[in-house]
PDB file of C-alpha atoms and ligand atoms in Angstrom:
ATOM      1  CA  UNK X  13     -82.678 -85.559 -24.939  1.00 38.00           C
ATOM      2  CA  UNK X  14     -84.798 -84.824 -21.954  1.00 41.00           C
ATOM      3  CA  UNK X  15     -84.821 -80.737 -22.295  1.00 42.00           C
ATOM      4  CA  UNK X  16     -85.474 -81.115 -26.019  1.00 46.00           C
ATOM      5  CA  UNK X  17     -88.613 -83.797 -25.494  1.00 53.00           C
ATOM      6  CA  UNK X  18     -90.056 -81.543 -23.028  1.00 56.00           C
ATOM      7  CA  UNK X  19     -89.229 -78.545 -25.665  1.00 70.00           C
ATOM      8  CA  UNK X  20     -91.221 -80.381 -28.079  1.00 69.00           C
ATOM      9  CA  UNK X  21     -94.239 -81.305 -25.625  1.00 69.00           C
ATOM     10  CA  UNK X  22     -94.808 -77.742 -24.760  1.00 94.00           C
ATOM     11  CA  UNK X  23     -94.676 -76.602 -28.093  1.00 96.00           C
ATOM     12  CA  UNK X  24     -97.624 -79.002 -28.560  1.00 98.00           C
ATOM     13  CA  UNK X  25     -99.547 -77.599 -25.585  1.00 98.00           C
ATOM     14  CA  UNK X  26     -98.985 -73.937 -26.788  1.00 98.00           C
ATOM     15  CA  UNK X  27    -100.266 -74.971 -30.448  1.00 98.00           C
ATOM     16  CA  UNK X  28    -103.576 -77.059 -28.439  1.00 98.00           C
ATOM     17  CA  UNK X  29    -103.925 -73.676 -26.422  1.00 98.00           C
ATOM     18  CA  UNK X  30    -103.234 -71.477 -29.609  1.00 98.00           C
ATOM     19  CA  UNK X  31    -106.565 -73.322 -31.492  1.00 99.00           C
ATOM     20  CA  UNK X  32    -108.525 -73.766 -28.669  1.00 99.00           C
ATOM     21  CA  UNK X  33    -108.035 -69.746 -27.478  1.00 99.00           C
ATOM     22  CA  UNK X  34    -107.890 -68.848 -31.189  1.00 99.00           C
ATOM     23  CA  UNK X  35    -111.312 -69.769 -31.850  1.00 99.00           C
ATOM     24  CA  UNK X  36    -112.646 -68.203 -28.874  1.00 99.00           C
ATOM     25  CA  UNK X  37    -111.254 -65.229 -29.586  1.00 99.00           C
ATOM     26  CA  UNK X  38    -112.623 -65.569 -33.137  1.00 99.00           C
ATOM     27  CA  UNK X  39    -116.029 -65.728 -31.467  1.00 98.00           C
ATOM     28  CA  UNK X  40    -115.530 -62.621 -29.361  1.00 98.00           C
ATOM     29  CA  UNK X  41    -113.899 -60.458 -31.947  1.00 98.00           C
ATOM     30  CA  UNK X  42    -116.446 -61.619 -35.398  1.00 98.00           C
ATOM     31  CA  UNK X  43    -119.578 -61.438 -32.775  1.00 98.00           C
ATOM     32  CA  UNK X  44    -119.590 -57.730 -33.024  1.00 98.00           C
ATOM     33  CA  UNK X  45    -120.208 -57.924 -36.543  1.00 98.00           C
ATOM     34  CA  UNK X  46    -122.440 -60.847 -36.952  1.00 98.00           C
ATOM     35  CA  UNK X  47    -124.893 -60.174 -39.512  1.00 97.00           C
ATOM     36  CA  UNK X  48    -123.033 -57.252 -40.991  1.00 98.00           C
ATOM     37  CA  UNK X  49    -122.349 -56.702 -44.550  1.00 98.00           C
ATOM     38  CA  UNK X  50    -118.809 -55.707 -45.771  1.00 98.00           C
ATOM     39  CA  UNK X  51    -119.802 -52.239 -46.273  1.00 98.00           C
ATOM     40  CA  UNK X  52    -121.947 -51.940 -43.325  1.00 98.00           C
ATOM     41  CA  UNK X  53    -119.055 -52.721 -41.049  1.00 98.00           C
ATOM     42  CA  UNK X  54    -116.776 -50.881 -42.944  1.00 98.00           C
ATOM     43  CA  UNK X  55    -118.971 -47.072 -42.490  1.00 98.00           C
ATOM     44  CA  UNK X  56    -119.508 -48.154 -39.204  1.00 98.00           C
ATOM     45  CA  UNK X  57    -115.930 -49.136 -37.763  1.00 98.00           C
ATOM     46  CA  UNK X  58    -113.703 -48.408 -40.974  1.00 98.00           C
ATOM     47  CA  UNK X  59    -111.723 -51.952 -40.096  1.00 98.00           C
ATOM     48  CA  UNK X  60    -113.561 -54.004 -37.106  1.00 98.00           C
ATOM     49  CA  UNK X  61    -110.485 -55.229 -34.811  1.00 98.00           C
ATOM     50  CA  UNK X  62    -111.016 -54.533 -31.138  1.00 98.00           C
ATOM     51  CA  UNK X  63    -112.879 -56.981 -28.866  1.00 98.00           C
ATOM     52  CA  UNK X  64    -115.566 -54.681 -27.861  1.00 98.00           C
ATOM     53  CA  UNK X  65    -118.293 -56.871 -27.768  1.00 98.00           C
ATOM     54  CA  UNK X  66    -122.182 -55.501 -29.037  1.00 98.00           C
ATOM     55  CA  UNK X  67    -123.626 -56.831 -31.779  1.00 97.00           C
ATOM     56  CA  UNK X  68    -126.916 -58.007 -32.421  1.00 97.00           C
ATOM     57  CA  UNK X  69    -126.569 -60.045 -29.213  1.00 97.00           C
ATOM     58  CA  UNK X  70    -125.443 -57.030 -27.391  1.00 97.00           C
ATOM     59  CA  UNK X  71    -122.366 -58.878 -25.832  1.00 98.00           C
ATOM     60  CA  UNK X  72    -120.067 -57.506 -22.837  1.00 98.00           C
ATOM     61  CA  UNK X  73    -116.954 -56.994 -24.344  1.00 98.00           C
ATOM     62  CA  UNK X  74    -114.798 -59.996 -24.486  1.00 98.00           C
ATOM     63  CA  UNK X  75    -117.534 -62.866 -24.080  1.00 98.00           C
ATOM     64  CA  UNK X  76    -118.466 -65.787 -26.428  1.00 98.00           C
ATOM     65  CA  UNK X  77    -121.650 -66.976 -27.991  1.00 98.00           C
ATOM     66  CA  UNK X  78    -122.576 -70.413 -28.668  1.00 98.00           C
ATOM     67  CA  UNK X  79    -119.715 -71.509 -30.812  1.00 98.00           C
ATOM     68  CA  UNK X  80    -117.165 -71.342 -28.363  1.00 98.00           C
ATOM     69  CA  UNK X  81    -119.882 -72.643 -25.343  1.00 98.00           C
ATOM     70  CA  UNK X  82    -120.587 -75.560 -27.614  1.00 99.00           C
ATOM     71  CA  UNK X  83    -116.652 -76.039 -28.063  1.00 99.00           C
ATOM     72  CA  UNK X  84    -116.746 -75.973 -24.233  1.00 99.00           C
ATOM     73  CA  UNK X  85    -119.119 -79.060 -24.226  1.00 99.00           C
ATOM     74  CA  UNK X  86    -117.286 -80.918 -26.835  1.00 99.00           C
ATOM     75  CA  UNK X  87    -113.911 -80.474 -24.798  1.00 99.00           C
ATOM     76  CA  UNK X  88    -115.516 -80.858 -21.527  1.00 98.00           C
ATOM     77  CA  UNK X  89    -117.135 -84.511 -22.741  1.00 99.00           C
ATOM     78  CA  UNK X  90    -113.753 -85.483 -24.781  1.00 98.00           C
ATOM     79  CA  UNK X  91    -111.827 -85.203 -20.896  1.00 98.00           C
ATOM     80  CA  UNK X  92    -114.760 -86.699 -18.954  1.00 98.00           C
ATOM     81  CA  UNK X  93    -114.900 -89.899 -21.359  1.00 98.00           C
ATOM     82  CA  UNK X  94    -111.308 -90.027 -21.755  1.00 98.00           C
ATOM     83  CA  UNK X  95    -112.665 -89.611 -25.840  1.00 98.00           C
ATOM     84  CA  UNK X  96    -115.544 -89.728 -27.282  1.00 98.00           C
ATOM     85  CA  UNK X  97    -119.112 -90.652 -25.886  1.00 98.00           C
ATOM     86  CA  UNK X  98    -122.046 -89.465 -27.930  1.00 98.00           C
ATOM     87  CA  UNK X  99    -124.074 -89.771 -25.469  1.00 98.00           C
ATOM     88  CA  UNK X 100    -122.247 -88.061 -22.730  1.00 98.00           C
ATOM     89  CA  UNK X 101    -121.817 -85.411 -25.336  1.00 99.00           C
ATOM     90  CA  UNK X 102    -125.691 -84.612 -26.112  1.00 98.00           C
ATOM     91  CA  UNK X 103    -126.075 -84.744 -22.444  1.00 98.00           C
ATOM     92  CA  UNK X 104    -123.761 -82.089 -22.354  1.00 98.00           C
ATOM     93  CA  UNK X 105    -125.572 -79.701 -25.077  1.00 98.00           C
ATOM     94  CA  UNK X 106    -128.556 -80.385 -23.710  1.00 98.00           C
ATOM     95  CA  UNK X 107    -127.628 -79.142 -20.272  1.00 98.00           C
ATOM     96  CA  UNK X 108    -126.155 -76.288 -21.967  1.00 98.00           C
ATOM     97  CA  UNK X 109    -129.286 -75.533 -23.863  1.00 98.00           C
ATOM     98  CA  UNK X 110    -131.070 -75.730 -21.027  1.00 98.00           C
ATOM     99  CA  UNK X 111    -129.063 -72.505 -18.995  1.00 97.00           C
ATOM    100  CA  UNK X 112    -130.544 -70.431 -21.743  1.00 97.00           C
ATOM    101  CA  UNK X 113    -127.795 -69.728 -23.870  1.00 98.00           C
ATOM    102  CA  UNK X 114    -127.229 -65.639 -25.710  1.00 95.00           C
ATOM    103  CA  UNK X 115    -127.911 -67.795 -29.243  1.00 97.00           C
ATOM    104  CA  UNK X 116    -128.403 -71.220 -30.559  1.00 98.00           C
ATOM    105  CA  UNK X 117    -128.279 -72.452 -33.813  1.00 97.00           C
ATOM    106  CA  UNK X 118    -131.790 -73.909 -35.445  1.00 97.00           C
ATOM    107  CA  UNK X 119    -130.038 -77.125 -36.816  1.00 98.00           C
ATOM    108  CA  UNK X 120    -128.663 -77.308 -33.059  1.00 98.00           C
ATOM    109  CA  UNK X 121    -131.651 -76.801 -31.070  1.00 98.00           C
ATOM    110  CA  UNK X 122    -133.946 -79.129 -33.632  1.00 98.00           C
ATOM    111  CA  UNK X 123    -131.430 -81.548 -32.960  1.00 98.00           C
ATOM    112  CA  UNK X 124    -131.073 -81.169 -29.013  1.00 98.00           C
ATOM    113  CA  UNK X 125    -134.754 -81.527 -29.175  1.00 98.00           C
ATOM    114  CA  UNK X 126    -134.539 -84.618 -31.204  1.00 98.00           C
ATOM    115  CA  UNK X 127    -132.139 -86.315 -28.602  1.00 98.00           C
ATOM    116  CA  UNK X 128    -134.426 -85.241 -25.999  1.00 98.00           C
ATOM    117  CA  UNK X 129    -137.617 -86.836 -27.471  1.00 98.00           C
ATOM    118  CA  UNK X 130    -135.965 -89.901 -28.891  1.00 98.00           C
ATOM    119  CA  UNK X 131    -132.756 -90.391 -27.773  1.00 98.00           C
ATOM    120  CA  UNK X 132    -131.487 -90.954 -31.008  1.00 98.00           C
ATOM    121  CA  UNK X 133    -127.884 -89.522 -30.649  1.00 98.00           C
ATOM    122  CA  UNK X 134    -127.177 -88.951 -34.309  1.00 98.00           C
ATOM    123  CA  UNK X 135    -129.437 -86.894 -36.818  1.00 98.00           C
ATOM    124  CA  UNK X 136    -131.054 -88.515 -39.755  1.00 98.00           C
ATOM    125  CA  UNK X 137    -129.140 -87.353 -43.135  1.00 98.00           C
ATOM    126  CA  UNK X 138    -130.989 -83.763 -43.962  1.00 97.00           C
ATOM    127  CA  UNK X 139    -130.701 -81.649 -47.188  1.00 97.00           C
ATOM    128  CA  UNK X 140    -131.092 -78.583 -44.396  1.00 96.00           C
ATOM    129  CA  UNK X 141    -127.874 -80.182 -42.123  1.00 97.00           C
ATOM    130  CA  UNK X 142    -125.346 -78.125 -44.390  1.00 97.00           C
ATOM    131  CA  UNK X 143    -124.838 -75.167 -41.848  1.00 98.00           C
ATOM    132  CA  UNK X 144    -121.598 -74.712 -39.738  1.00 98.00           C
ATOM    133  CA  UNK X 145    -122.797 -75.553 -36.310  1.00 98.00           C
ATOM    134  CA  UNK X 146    -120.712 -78.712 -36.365  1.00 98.00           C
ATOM    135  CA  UNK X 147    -117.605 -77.611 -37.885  1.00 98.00           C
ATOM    136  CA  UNK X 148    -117.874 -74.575 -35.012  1.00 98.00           C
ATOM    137  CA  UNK X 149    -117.091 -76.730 -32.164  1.00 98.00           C
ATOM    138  CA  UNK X 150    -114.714 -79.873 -34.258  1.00 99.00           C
ATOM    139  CA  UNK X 151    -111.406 -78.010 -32.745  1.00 99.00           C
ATOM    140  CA  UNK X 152    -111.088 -79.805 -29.057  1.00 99.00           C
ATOM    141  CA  UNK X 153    -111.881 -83.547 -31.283  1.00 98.00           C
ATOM    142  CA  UNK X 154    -108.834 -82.511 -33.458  1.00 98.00           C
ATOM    143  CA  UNK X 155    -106.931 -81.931 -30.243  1.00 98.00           C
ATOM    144  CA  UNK X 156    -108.162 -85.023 -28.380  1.00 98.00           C
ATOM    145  CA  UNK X 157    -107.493 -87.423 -31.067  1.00 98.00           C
ATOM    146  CA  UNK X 158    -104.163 -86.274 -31.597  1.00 98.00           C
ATOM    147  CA  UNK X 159    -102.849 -89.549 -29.804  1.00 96.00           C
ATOM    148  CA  UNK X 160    -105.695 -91.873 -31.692  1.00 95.00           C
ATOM    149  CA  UNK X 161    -105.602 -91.398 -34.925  1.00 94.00           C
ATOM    150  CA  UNK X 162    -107.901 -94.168 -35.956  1.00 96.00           C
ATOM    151  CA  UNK X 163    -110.695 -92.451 -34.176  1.00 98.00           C
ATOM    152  CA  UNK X 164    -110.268 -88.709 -35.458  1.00 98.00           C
ATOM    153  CA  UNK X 165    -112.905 -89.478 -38.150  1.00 98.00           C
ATOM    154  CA  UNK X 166    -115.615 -91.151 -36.204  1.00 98.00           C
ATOM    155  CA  UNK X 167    -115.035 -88.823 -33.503  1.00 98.00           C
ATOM    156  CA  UNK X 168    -115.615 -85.459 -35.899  1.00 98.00           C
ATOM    157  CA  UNK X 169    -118.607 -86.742 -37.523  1.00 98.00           C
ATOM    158  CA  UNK X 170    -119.762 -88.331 -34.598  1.00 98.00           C
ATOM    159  CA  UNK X 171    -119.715 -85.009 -32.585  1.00 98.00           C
ATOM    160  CA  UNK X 172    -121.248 -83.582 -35.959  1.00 98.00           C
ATOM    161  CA  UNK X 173    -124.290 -85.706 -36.271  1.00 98.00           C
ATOM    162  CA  UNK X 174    -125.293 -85.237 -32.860  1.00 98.00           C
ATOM    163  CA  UNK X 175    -127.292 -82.113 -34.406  1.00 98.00           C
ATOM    164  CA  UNK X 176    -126.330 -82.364 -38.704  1.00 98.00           C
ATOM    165  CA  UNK X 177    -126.162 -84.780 -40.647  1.00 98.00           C
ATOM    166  CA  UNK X 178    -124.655 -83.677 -44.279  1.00 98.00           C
ATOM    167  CA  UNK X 179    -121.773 -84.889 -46.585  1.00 98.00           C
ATOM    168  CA  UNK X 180    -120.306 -81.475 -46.783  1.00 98.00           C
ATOM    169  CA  UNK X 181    -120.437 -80.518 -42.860  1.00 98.00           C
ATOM    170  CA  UNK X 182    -118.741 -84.765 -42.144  1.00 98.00           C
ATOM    171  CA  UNK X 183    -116.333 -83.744 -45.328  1.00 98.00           C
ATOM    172  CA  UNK X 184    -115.241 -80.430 -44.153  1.00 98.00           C
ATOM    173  CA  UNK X 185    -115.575 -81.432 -39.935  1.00 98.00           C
ATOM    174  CA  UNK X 186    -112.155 -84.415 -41.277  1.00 98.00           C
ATOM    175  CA  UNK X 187    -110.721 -82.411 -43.057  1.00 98.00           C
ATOM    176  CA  UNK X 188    -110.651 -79.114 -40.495  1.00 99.00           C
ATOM    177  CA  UNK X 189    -109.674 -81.213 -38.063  1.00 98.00           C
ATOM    178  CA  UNK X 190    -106.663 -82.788 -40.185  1.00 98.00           C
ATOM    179  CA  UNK X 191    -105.304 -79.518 -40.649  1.00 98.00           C
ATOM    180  CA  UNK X 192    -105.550 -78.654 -37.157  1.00 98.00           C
ATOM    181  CA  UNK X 193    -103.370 -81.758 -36.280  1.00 98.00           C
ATOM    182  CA  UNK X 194    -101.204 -80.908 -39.109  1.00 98.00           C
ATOM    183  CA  UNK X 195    -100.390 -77.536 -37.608  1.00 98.00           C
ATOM    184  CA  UNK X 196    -100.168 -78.854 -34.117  1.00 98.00           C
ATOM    185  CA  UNK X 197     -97.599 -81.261 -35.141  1.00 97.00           C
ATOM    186  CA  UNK X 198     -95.720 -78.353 -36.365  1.00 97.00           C
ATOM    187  CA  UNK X 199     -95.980 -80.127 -40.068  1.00 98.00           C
ATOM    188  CA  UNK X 200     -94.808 -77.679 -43.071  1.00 98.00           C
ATOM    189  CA  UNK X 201     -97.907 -75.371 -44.194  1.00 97.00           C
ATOM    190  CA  UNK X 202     -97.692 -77.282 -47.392  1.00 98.00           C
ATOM    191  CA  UNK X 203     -99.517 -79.883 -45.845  1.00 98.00           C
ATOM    192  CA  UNK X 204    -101.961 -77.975 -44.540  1.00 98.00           C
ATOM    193  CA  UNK X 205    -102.438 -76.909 -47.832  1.00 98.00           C
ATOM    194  CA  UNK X 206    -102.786 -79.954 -49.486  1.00 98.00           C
ATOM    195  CA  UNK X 207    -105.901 -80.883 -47.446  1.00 98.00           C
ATOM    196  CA  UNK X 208    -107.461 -77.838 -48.019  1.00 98.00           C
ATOM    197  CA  UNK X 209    -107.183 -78.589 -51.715  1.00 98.00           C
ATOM    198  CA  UNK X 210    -108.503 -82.367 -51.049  1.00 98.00           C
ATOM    199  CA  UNK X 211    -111.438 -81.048 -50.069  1.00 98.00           C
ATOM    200  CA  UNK X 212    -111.710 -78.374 -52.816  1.00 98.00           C
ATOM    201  CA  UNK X 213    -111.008 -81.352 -55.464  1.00 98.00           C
ATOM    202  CA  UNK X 214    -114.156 -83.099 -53.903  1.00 97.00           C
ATOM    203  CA  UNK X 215    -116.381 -80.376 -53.436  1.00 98.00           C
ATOM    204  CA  UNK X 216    -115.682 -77.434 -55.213  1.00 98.00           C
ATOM    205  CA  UNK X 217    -118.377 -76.201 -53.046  1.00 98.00           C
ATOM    206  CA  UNK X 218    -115.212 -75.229 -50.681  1.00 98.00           C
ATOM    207  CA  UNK X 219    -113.414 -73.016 -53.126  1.00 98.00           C
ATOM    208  CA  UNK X 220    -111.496 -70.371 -51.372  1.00 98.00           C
ATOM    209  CA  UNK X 221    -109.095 -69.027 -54.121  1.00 97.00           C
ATOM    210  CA  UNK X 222    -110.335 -67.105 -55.723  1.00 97.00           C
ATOM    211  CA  UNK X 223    -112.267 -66.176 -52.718  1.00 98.00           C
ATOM    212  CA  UNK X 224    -116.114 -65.443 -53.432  1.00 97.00           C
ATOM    213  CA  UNK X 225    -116.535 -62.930 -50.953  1.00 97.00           C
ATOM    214  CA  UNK X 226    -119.971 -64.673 -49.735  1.00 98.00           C
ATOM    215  CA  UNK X 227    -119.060 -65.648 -46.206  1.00 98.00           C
ATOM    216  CA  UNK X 228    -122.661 -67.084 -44.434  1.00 97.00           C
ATOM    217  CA  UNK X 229    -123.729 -70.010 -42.232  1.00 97.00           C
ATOM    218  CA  UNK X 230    -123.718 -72.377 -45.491  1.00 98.00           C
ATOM    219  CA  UNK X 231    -120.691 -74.333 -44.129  1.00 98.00           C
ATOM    220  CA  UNK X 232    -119.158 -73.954 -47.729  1.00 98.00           C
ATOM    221  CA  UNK X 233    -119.330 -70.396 -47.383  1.00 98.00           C
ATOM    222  CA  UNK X 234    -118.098 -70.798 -43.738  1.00 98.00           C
ATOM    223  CA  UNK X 235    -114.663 -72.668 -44.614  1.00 98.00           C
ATOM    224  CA  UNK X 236    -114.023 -70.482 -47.888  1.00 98.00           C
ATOM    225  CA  UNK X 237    -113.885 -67.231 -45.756  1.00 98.00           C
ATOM    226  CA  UNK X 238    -111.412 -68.495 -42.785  1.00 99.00           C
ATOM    227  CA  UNK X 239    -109.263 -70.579 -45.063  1.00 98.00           C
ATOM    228  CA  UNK X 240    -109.031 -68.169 -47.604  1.00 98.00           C
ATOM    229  CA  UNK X 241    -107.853 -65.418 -44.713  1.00 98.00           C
ATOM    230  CA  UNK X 242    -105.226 -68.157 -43.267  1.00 98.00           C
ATOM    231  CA  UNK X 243    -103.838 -68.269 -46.961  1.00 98.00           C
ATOM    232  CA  UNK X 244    -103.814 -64.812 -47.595  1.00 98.00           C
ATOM    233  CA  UNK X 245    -102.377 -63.540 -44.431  1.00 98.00           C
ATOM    234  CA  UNK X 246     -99.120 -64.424 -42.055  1.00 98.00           C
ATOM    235  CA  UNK X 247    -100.286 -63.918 -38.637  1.00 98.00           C
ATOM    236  CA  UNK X 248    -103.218 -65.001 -36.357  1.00 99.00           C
ATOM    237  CA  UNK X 249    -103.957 -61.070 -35.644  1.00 99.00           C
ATOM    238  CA  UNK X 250    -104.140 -60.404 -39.777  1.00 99.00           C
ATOM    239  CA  UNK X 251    -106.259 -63.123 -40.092  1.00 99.00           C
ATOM    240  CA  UNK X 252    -108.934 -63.181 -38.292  1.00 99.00           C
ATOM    241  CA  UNK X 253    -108.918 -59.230 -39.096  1.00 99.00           C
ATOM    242  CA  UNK X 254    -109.664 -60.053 -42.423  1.00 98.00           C
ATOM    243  CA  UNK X 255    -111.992 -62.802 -41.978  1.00 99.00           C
ATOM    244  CA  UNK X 256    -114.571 -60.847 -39.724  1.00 98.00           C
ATOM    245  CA  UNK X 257    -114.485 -57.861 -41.873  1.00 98.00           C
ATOM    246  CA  UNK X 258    -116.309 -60.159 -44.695  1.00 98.00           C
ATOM    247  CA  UNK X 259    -119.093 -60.264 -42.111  1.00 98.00           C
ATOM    248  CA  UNK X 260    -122.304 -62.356 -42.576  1.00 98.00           C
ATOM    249  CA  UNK X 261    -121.405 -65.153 -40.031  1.00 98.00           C
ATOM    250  CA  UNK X 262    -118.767 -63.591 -38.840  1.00 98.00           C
ATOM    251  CA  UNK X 263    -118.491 -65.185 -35.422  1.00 98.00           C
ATOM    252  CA  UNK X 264    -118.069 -68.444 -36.695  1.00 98.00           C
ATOM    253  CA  UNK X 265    -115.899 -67.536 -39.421  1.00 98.00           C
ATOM    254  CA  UNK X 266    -113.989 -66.095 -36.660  1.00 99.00           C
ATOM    255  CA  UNK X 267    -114.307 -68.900 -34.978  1.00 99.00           C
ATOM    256  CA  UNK X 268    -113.173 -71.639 -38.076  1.00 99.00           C
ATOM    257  CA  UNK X 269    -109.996 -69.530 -38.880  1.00 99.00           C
ATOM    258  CA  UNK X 270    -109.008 -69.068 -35.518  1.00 99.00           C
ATOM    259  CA  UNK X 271    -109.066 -72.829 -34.660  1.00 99.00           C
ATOM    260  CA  UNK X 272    -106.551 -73.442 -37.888  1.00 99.00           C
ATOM    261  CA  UNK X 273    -104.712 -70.277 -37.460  1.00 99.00           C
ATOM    262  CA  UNK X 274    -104.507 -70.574 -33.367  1.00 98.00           C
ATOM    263  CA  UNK X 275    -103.184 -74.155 -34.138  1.00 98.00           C
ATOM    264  CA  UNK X 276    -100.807 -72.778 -36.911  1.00 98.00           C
ATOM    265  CA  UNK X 277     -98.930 -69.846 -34.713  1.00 98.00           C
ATOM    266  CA  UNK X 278     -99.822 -70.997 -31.200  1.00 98.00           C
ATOM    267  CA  UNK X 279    -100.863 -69.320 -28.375  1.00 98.00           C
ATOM    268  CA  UNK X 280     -98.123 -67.210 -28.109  1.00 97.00           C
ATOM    269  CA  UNK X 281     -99.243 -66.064 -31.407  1.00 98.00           C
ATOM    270  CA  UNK X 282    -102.193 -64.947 -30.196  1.00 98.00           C
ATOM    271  CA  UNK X 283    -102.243 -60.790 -29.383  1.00 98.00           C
ATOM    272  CA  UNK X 284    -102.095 -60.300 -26.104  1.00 98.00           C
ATOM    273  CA  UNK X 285    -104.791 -56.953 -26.393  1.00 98.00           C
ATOM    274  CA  UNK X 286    -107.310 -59.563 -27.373  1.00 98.00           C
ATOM    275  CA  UNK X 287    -106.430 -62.381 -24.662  1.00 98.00           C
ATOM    276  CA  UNK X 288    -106.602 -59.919 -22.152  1.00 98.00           C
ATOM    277  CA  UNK X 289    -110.204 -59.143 -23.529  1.00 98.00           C
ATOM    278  CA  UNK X 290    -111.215 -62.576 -22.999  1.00 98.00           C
ATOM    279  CA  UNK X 291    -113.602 -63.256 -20.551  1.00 98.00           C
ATOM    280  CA  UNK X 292    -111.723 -64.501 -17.750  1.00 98.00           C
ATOM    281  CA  UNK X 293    -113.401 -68.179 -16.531  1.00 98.00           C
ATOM    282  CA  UNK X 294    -113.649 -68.985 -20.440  1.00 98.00           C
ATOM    283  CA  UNK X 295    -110.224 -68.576 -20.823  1.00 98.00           C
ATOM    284  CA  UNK X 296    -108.810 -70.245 -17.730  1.00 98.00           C
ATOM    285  CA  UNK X 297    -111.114 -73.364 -18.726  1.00 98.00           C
ATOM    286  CA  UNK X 298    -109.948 -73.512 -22.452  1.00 98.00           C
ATOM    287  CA  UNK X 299    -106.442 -73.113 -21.067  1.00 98.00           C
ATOM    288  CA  UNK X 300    -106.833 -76.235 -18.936  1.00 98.00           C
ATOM    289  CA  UNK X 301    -108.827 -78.089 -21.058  1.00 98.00           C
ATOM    290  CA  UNK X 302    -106.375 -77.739 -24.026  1.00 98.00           C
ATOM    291  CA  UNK X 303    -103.351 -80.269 -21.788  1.00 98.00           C
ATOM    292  CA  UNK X 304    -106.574 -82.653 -20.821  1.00 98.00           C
ATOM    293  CA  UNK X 305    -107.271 -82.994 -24.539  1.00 98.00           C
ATOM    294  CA  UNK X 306    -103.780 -83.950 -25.034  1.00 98.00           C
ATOM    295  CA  UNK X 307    -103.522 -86.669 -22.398  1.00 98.00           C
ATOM    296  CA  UNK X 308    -106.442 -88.178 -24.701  1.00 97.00           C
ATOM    297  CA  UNK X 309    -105.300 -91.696 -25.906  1.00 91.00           C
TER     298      UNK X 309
HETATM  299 MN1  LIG U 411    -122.298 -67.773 -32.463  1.00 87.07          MN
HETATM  300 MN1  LIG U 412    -122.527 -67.521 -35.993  1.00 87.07          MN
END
């Protein structure tokens, strides 16, 4: 009994480190092409799959941009509140902004700004709010509530409305997040699936089969392009190889289908070229932060 609890409890911790790594790596890996078009990356690299960093933001191989270092935030809060605090939370962007950050989102930094002024901790419902900054970072709340279910939706759209406020970004931010858990409690993929096509039922705006090819910050467009990837493809490395090649927002795409598919084939699903890409304190931190998520609850 004991070897085969502690069997299970690891497997947990590897699927928590699988989406919390997966998405970083998404980052590092979709940042080179960020902004791309499908045939742009395709004369320039053939198929983009090395973490070799560039891009517009002219990244060192291997390092993040925003939506893993707002992930950070959202973890680092989740473990110092022991769940979630909103305003421990904006604190934490805030700080964040402050260092300066390679990129930030508009909807983000209108928000931070926003919290700063007034220190209203939750947006005002905007027309403009239906971007993917918030479903970017939602992967440590799916972790962290894990142990408390009642709380997983407050917690996602309370971490969301921090900086937007929109039906479809609270809709998809539950939903993501449900599949995470899903996959990290090693559920069968139909279940998975059957989320995924909750949330198509209710907004069609979410449709990823047949996939539209359109794959930009619209958080519609956003989900479409990783799910449709995790459904088309039966490893992390084929994923998120096909998701970044749609380019547009491809860092955050990367990002969105690494969180499910890091949570679907765990970390030691992960390639071990990219990890070892990785810059080094970002991945030691996610690492760690992935078992304090867990003791959430
Ligand atoms: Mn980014
Ligand atoms: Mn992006």
């Amino acid at each position: 009994m004991r070897s085969s609890s502690a069997g299970t409890e690891s497997l947990l911790l590897d699927r928590a480190r699988g989406c919390l790594l997966g998405a970083a790596l998404g980052d590092a890996l979709g940042a080179t092409v960020e902004f791309m078009s499908r045939s742009e990356i395709k004369a320039r690299y053939g198929v983009h799959k090395k973490i070799i960093g560039g891009g517009w933001l002219y990244l060192k191989p291997g390092y993040v941009t925003d939506d893993t270092q707002m992930s950070l935030c959202v973890a680092r809060s989740l473990v110092r509140s022991s769940g979630f605090n909103a305003v421990d939370m904006a604190d934490a962007f805030v700080e964040w902004m402050r260092t300066g950050p390679v990129d930030i989102g508009s909807t983000v930094a209108q928000g931070l700004r926003r919290y700063i002024a007034k220190g209203r901790v939750a947006a005002k419902e905007s027309q403009w709010h239906g971007g993917n900054g918030a479903l970017m970072r939602v992967a440590p709340v799916a972790i962290a509530a894990l142990n408390c279910p009642d709380s997983l939706e407050e917690w996602a759209v309370g971490q969301a409305h921090i900086t937007h406020n929109h039906p479809l970004s609270d809709t998809v931010c539950i939903a993501v997040s449900r599949m995470i858990q899903s996959a990290l409690k090693g559920r069968p993929l139909l279940e998975l699936l059957e989320i995924a096509h909750e949330l198509v039922r209710i907004h069609p705006e979410f449709t990823f089969r047949p996939y539209n090819g359109k794959a930009g910050g619209f958080v519609g467009e956003t989900f479409a392009t990783a799910f449709s990837s995790f459904y088309n493809t039966d490893n992390f490395e084929d994923c998120l190889v096909e998701c970044v090649n749609q380019g547009g927002d491809a860092d955050t795409t990367g990002t969105v289908a690494g969180m499910i598919a890091g949570a679907w084939y765990g970390a030691r699903g992960l390639p071990k070229k990219w990890l070892n890409k990785l810059e080094k304190n970002t991945k030691a931190e996610l690492f760690e932060l992935a078992k304090g998520l867990l003791e959430i609850g």
